[in-house]
Short mmCIF file of C-alpha atoms in Angstrom, two decimals:
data_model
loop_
_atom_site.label_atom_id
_atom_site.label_comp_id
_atom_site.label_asym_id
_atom_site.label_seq_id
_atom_site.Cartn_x
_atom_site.Cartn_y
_atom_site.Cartn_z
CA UNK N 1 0.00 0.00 0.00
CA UNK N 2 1.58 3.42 -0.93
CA UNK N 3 2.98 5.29 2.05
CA UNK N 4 1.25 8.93 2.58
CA UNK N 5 2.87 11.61 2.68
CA UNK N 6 2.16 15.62 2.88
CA UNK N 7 3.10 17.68 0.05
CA UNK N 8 4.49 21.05 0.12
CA UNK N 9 5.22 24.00 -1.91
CA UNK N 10 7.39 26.95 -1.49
CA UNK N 11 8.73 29.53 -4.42
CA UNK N 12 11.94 30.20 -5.78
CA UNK N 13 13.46 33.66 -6.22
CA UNK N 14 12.23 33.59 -9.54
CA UNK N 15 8.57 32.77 -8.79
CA UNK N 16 8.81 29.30 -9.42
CA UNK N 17 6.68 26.68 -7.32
CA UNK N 18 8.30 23.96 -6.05
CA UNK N 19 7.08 20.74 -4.56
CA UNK N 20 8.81 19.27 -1.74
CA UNK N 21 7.86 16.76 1.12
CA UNK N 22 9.94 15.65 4.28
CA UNK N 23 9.88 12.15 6.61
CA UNK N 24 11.46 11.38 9.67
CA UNK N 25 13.11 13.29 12.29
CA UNK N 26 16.57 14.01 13.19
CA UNK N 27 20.21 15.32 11.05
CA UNK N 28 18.72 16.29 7.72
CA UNK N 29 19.30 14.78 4.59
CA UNK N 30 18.28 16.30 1.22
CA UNK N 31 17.74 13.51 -1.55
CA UNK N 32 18.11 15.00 -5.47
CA UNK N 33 16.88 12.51 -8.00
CA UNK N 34 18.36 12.28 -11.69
CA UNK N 35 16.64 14.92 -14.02
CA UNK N 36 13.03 14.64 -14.04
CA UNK N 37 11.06 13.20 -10.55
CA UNK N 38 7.56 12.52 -9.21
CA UNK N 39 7.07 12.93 -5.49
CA UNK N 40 3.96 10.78 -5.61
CA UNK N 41 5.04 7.37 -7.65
CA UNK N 42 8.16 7.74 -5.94
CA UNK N 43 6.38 5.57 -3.30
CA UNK N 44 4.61 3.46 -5.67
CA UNK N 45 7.59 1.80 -6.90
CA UNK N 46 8.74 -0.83 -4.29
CA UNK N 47 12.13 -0.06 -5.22
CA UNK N 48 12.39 3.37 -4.57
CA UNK N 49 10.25 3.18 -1.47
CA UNK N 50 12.50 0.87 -0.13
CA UNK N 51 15.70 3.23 -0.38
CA UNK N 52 13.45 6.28 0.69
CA UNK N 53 12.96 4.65 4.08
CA UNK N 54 16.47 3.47 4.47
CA UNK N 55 18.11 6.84 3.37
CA UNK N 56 15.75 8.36 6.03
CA UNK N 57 17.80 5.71 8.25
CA UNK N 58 13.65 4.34 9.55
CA UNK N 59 13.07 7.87 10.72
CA UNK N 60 15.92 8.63 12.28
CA UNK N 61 16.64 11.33 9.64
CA UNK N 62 14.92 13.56 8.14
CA UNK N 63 14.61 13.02 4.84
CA UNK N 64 13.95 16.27 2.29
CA UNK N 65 12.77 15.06 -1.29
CA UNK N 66 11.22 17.57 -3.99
CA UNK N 67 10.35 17.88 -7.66
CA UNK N 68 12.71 20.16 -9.65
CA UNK N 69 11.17 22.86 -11.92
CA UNK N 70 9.54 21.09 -14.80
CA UNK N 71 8.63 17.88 -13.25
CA UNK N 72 6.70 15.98 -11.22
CA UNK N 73 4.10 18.33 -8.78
CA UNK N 74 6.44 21.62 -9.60
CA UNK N 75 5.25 24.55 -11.78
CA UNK N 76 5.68 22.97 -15.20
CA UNK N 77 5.68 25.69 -18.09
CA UNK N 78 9.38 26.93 -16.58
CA UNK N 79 11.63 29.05 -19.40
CA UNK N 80 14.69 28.30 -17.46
CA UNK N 81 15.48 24.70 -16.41
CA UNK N 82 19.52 25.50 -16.34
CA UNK N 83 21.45 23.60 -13.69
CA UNK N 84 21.87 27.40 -11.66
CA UNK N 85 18.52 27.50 -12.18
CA UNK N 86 17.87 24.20 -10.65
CA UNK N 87 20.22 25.32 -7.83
CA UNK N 88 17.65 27.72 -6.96
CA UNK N 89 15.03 25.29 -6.18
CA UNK N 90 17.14 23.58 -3.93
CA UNK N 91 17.99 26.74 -2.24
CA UNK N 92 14.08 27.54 -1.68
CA UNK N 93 13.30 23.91 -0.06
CA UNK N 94 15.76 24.77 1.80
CA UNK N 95 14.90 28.00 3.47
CA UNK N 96 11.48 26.29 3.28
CA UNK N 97 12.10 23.34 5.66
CA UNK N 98 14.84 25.88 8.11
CA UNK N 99 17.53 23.72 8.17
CA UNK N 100 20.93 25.34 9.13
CA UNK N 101 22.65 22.80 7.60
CA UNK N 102 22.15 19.71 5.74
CA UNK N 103 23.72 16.55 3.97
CA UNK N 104 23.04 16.10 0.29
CA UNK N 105 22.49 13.12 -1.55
CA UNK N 106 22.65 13.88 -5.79
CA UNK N 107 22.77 11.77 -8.90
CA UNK N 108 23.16 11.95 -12.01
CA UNK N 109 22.40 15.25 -13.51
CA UNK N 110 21.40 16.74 -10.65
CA UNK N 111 24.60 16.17 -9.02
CA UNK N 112 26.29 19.72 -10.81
CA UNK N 113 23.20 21.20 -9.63
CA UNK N 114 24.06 20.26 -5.97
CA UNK N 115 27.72 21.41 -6.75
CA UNK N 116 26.73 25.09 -7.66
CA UNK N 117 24.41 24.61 -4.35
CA UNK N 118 27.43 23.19 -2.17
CA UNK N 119 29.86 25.92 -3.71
CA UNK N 120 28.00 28.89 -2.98
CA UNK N 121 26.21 28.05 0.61
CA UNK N 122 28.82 26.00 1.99
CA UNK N 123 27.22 27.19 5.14
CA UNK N 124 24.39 24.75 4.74
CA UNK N 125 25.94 22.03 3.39
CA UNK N 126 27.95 19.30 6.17
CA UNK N 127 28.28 16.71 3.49
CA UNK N 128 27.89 16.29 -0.39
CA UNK N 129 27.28 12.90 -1.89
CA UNK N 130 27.44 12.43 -5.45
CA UNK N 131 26.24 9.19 -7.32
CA UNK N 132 26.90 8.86 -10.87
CA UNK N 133 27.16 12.03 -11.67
CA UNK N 134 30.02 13.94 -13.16
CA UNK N 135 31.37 17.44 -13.20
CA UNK N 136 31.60 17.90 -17.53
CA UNK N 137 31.37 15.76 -19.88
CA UNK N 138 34.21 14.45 -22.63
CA UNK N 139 32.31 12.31 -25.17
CA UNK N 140 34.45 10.98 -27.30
CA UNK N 141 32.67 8.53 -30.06
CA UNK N 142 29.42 9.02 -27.55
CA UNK N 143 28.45 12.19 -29.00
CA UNK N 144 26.26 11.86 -31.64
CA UNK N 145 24.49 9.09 -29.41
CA UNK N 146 23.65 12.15 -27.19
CA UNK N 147 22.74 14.09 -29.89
CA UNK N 148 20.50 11.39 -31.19
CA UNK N 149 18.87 10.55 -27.76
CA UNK N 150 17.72 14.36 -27.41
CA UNK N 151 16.33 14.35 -30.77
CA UNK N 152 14.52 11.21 -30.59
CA UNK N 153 13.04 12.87 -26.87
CA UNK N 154 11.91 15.60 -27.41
CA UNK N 155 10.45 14.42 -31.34
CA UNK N 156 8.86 10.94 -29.68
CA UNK N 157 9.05 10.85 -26.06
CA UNK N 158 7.38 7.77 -25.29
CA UNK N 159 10.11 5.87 -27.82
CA UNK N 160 12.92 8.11 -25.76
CA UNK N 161 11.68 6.89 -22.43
CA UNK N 162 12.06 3.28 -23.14
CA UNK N 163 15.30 4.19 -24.87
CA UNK N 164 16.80 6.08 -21.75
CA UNK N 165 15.49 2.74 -19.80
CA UNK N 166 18.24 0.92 -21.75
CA UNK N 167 21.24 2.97 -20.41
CA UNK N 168 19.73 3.47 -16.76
CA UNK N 169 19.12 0.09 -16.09
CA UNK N 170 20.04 -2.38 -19.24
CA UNK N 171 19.30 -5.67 -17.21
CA UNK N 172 16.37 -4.81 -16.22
CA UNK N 173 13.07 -7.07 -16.71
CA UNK N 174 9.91 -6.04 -18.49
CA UNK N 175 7.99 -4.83 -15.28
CA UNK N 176 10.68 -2.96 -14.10
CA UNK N 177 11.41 -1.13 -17.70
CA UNK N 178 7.70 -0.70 -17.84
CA UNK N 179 7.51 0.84 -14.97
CA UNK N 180 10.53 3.63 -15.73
CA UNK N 181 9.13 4.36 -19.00
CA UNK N 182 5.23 4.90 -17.42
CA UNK N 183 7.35 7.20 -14.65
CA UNK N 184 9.45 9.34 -17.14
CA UNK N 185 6.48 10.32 -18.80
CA UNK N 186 4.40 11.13 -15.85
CA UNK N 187 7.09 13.42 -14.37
CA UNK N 188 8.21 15.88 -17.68
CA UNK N 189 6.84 16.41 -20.80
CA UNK N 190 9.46 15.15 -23.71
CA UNK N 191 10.68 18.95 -24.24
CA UNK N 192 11.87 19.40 -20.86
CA UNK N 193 13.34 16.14 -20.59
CA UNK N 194 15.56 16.75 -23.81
CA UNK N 195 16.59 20.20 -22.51
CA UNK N 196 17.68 18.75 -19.26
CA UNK N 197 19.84 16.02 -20.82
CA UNK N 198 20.82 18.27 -23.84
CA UNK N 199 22.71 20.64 -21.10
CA UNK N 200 23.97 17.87 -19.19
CA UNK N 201 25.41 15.98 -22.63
CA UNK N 202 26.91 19.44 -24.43
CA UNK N 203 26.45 22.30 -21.85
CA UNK N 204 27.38 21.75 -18.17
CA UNK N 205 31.02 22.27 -16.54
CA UNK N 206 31.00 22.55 -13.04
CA UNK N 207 34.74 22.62 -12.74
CA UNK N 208 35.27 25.89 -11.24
CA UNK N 209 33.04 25.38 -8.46
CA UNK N 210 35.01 22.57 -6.72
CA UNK N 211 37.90 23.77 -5.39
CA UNK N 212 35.17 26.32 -3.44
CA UNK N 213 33.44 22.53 -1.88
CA UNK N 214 35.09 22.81 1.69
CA UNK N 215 33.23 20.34 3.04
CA UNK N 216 33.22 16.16 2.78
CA UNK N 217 32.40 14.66 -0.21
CA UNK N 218 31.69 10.74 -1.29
CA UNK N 219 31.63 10.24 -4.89
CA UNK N 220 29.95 7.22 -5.57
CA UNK N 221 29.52 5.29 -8.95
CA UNK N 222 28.91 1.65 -10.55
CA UNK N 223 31.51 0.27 -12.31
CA UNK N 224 29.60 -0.88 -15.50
CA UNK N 225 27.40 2.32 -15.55
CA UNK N 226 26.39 2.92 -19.04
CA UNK N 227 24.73 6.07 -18.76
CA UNK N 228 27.74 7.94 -17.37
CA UNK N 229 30.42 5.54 -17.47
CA UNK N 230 32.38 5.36 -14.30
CA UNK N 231 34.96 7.56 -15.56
CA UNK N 232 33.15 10.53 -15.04
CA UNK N 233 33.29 9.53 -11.26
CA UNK N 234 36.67 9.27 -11.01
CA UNK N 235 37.39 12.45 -12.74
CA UNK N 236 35.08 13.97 -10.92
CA UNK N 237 37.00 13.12 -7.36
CA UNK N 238 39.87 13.23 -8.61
CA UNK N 239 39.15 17.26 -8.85
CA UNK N 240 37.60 17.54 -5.74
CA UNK N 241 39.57 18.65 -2.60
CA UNK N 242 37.95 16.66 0.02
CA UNK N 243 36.37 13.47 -1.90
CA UNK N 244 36.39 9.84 -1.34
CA UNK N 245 35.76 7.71 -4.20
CA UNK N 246 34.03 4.56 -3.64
CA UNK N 247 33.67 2.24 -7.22
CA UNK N 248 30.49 -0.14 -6.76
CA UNK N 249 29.45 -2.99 -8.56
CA UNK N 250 26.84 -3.35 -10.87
CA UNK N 251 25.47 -1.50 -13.62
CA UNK N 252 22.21 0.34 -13.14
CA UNK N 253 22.84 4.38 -13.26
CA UNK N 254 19.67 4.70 -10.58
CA UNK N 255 20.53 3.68 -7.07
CA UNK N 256 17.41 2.42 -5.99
CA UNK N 257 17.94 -0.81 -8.42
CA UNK N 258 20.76 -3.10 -8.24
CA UNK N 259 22.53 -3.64 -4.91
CA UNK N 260 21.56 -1.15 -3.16
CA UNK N 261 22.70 -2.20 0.40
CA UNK N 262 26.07 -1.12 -0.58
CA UNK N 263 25.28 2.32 -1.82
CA UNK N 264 23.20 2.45 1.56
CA UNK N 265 26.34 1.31 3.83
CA UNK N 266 28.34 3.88 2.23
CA UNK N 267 26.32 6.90 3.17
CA UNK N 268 25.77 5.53 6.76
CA UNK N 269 29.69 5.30 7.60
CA UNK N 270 29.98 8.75 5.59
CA UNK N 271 27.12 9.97 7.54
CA UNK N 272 28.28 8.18 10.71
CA UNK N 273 31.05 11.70 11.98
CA UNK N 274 30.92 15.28 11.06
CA UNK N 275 34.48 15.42 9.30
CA UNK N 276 33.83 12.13 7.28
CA UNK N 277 36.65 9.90 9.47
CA UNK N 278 34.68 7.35 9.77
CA UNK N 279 33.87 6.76 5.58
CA UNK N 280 37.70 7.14 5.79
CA UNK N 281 37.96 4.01 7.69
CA UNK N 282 35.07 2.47 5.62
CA UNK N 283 37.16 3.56 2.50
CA UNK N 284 40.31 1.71 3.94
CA UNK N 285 37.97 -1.93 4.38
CA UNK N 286 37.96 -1.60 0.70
CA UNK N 287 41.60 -0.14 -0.10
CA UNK N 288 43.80 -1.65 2.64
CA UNK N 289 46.80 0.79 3.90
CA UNK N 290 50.13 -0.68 3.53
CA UNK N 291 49.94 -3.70 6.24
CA UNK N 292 52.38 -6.06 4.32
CA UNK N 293 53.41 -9.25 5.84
CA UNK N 294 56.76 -10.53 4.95
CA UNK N 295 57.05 -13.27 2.88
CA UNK N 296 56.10 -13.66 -0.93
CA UNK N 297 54.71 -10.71 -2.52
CA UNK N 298 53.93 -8.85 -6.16
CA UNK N 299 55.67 -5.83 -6.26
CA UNK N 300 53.93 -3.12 -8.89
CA UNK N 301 55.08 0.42 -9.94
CA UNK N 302 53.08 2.70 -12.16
CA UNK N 303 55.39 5.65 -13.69
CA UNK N 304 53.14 8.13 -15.89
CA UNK N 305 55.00 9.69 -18.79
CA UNK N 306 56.23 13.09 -19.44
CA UNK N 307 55.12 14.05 -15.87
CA UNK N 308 57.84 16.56 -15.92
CA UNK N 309 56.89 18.14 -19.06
CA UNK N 310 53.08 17.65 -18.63
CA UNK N 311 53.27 20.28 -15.85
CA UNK N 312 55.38 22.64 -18.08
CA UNK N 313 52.43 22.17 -20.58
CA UNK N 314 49.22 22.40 -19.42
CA UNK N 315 50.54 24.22 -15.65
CA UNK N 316 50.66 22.84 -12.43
CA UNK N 317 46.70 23.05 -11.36
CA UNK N 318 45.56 20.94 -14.74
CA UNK N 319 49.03 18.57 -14.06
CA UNK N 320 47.74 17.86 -10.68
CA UNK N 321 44.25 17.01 -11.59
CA UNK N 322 45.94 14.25 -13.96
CA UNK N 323 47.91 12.99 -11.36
CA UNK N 324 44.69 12.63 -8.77
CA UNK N 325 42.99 10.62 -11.82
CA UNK N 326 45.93 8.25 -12.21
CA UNK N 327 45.69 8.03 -8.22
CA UNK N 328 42.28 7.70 -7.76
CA UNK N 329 42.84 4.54 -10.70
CA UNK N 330 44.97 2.76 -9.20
CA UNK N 331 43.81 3.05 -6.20
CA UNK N 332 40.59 1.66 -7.37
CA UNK N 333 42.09 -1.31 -8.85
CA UNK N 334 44.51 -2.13 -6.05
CA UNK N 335 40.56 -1.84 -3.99
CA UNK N 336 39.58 -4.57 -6.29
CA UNK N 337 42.27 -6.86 -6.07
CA UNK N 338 43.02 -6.75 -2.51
CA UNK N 339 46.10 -4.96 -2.61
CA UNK N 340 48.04 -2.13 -0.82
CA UNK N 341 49.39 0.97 -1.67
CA UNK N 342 52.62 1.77 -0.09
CA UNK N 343 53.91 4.98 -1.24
CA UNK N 344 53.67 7.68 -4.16
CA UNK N 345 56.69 8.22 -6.19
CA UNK N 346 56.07 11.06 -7.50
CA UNK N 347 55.36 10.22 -11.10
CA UNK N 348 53.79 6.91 -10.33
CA UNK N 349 52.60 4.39 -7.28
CA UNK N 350 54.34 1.47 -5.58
CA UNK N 351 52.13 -1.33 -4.49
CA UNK N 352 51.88 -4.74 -2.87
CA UNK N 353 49.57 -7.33 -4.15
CA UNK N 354 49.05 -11.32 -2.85
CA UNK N 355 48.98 -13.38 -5.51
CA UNK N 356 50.22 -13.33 -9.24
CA UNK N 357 46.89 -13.31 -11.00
CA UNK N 358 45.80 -10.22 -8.61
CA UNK N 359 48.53 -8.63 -9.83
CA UNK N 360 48.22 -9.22 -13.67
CA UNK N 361 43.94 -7.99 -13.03
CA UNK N 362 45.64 -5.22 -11.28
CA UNK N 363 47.33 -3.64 -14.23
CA UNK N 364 44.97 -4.65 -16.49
CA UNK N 365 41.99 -2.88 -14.78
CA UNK N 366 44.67 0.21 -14.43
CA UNK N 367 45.37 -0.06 -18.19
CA UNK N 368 41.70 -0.16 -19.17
CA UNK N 369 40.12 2.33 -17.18
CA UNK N 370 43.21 4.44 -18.09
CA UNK N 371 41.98 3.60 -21.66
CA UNK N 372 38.47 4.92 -21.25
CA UNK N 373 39.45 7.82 -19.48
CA UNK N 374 42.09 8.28 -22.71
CA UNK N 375 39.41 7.83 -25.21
CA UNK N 376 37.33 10.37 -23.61
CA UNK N 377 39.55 12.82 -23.01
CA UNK N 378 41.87 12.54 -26.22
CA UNK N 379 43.40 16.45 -25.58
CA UNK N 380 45.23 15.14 -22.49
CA UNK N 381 45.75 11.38 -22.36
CA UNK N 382 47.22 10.18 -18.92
CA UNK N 383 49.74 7.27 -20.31
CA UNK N 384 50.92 5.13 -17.56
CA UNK N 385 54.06 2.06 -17.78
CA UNK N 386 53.61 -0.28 -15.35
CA UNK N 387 55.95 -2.95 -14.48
CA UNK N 388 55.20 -6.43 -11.86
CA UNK N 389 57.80 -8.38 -10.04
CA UNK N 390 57.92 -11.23 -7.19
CA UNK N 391 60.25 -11.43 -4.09
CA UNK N 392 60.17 -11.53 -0.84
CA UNK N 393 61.14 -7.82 0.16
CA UNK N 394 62.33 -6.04 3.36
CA UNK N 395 59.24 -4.98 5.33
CA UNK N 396 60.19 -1.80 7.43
CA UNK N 397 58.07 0.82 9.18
CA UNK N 398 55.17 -0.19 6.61
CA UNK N 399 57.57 0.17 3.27
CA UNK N 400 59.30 -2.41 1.13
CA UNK N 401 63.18 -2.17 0.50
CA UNK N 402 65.00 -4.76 -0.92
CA UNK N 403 66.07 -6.21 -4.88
CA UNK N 404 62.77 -7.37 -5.57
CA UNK N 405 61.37 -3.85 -5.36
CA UNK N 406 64.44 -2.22 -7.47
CA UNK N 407 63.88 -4.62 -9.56
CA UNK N 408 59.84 -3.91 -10.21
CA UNK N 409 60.70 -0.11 -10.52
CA UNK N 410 63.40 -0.99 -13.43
CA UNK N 411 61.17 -3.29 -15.52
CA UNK N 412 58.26 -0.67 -15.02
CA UNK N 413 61.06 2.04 -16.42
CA UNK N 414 61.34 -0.20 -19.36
CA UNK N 415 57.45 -0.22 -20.02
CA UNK N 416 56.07 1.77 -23.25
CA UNK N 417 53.40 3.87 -21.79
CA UNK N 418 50.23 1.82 -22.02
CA UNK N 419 52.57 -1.42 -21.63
CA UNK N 420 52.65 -4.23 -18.79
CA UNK N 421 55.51 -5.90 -18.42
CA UNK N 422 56.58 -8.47 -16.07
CA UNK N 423 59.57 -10.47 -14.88
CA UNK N 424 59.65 -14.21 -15.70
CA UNK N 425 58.87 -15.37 -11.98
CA UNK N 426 55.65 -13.54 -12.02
CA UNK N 427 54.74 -15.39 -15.09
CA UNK N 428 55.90 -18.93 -13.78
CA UNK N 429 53.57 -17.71 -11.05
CA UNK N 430 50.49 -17.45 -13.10
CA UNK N 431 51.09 -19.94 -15.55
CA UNK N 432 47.55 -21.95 -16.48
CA UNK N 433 45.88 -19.28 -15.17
CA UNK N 434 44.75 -17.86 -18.87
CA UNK N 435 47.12 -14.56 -19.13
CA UNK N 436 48.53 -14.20 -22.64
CA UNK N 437 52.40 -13.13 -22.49
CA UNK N 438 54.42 -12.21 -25.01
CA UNK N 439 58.02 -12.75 -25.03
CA UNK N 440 60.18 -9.40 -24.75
CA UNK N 441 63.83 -11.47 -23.97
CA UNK N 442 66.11 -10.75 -22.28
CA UNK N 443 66.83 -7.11 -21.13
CA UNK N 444 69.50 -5.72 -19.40
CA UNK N 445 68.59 -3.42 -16.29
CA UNK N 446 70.38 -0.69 -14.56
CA UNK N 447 71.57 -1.92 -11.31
CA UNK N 448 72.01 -5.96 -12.13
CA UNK N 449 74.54 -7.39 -13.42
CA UNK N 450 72.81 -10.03 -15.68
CA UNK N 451 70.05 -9.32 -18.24
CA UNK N 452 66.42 -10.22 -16.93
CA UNK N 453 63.95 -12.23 -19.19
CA UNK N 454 60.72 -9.67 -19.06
CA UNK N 455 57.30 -11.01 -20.24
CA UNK N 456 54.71 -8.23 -22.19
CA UNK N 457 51.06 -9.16 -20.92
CA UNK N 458 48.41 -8.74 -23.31
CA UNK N 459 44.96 -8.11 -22.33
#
């Protein structure tokens, strides 16, 4: 049975209504849904009603939703549906509702709207989390399947509804995409709809508002996201000041569907202090910090080219933001594959990872999502050599010393950028294990005496 619920409206400095509803009691938490919303069949779908009462924590918070301009219970016929504009609505719930400060919870394309919010009352805001959402948009060979997805929306929008189903959630069964389709159309008309994605797609850079977000941010995203790709997510924190970036799995773009239990954990422990310590120790369960045992271990070094020069080109600001992405990468990967980061290099990161094969998946998921990133932002490709080795190093105050490491940090010196290349042991080590290696010989190394036999893995 659907839950009731009291509506609300309040205007916006502009003089547009705005429909907004609150549950629970307690720290408040403002929820921001993707682009176009429905207060009431919110709580018809069993799916979203379920995360609405958990987000509220079972009453324990209190919970702000509303409809943005152009949707849902919200004045309609709007001229200006910009993301600033968009920002204002937010700003009237609010002032509305008289909370001196708040948490926010965006996605999607509402999350630059809660960026220009967070930037310029960072008074009200204690915490910003983002879930796949972005701050601009590089599109690569996506573009003209933007360009064709607005057209087809605002020309046919009950075609574009089930067409947007396909990206937001491209598992899901026939209910379920019947039901986002029959939602999409009762919240916008197809015109607004376009014009909302059409500024996301090709107009929206909320760059220069994040170094002005002084207070904690989670950036959230699934890894097989299709409607922004995760990419966006780690570009995204890997320009904000004070962001943690936590990679989920899955593939639906709305949180609601898909595991949500993990999306739900995340914003408790974030939610949990007032500084965000305690999503730093939930980030750590997922990343380990540098606890190395001594014995057998895979030694891996990154080393990103030209990071010298890259500074001297594109200044130290931009050169920075490249190194974060490269960071927040690898960092990622060594989350997946159970290993830990033990220092930054400078131009690169050393790490410490179990097993061969956890390794090899290692670089591999480095190289790839490197790749994306690359393809999507051809102007300024981050190219990355990274080189694997096996030992049993020195284990000292939480670093590794020893001829196995030297070792790993020559063959990743010998790397092409974009390459993986490995000593023999490591592939005796994961021999039957399905890697493809290709034979580089043997290569002498600065600092040993006798040439090592390195192995090129090939993805």
């Amino acid at each position: 049975m659907q839950q009731q619920q009291r509506i609300h409206f309040t205007n916006t400095a502009d003089g547009v209504n705005i429909a907004y509803c609150t549950r629970g009691e307690g720290p408040a938490l403002m929820l921001l849904g993707g682009w176009v919303s429905h207060l009431e069949m919110d709580l018809e779908n069993p799916s979203s009603l379920a995360f609405v009462e958990k987000l509220s924590d079972g009453g324990q918070r209190r919970l702000i939703r509303l409809d943005m301009r152009g949707s849902g219970l919200s004045d309609r016929q709007v001229d200006d549906l910009s993301i600033h504009a968009r920002a204002r609505d937010v700003e009237a719930v609010v002032d509305a509702v008289g909370a001196d400060k708040l948490a926010i919870f965006a996605q999607s394309m509402n999350g630059p709207t809660a960026i220009i919010y967070a930037a310029t009352h960072p008074e009200k805001v204690s915490h910003l989390i983002l879930f796949g959402s972005f701050s601009h948009q590089s599109h690569g060979d996506r573009e003209p399947l933007g360009k064709a997805l607005v057209d087809l929306i605002r020309a046919e929008w009950r075609i574009g509804a089930k067409a947007i189903g396909e990206f937001v959630h491209p598992n899901a069964d026939k209910d379920i995409s019947e039901a986002l389709s029959r939602y999409q159309l009762a919240s916008s008309s197809g015109d607004v709809a376009a014009s909302i994605l059409d500024e996301a797609l090709f107009h929206t850079d909320v760059r220069e508002y994040l170094p002005k977000l002084t207070m904690p941010t989670l950036v959230l995203h699934r890894r097989d996201d299709k409607a922004f790709p995760a990419g966006c997510g780690r570009d995204l924190a890997a320009l904000l000041p004070h962001a943690h970036f936590v990679s989920l799995a899955g593939d639906a773009h709305l949180p609601f569907y898909g595991d949500t239990d993990s999306v739900i954990e995340a914003v408790n422990d974030f939610l949990a202090t007032s500084d965000g310590h305690a999503h730093q120790e939930h980030s750590a369960r997922r990343a380990p910090v540098p606890r190395v045992a001594p014995g057998l271990q895979i030694i891996l070094f990154t080393d990103m080219e030209g990071s010298t020069s890259l500074t001297q080109l594109v200044g130290d600001a931009r050169a920075q933001e490249m190194v974060r992405t490269h960071n927040s990468i690898v960092r990622e990967a060594l989350a997946l594959r159970g290993g830990s980061e033990i220092k930054h290099t400078g131009d690169g990161l050393m790490a410490s990872i179990p097993s061969a094969s956890g390794g090899i998946d290692c670089a591999l998921d480095i190289q790839g999502a490197l790749a994306e990133h690359n393809e999507a932002n051809p102007e300024l490709p981050i190219n990355v050599r990274v080189g694997l080795n096996a030992g049993e190093p020195v284990v000292e105050e939480e670093d590794l010393f020893g001829t196995a490491v030297q070792l790993a940090s020559r063959i990743a010196g010998m790397a092409q950028p974009g390459q993986i290349l490995v000593s023999d042991v490591v592939r005796q080590l994961a021999a039957g294990k399905g890697y493809l290696f290709s034979d580089v010989g043997e290569t002498p190394l600065r600092g040993f005496e006798d040439p090592v036999r390195l192995f090129e893995v090939r993805s």
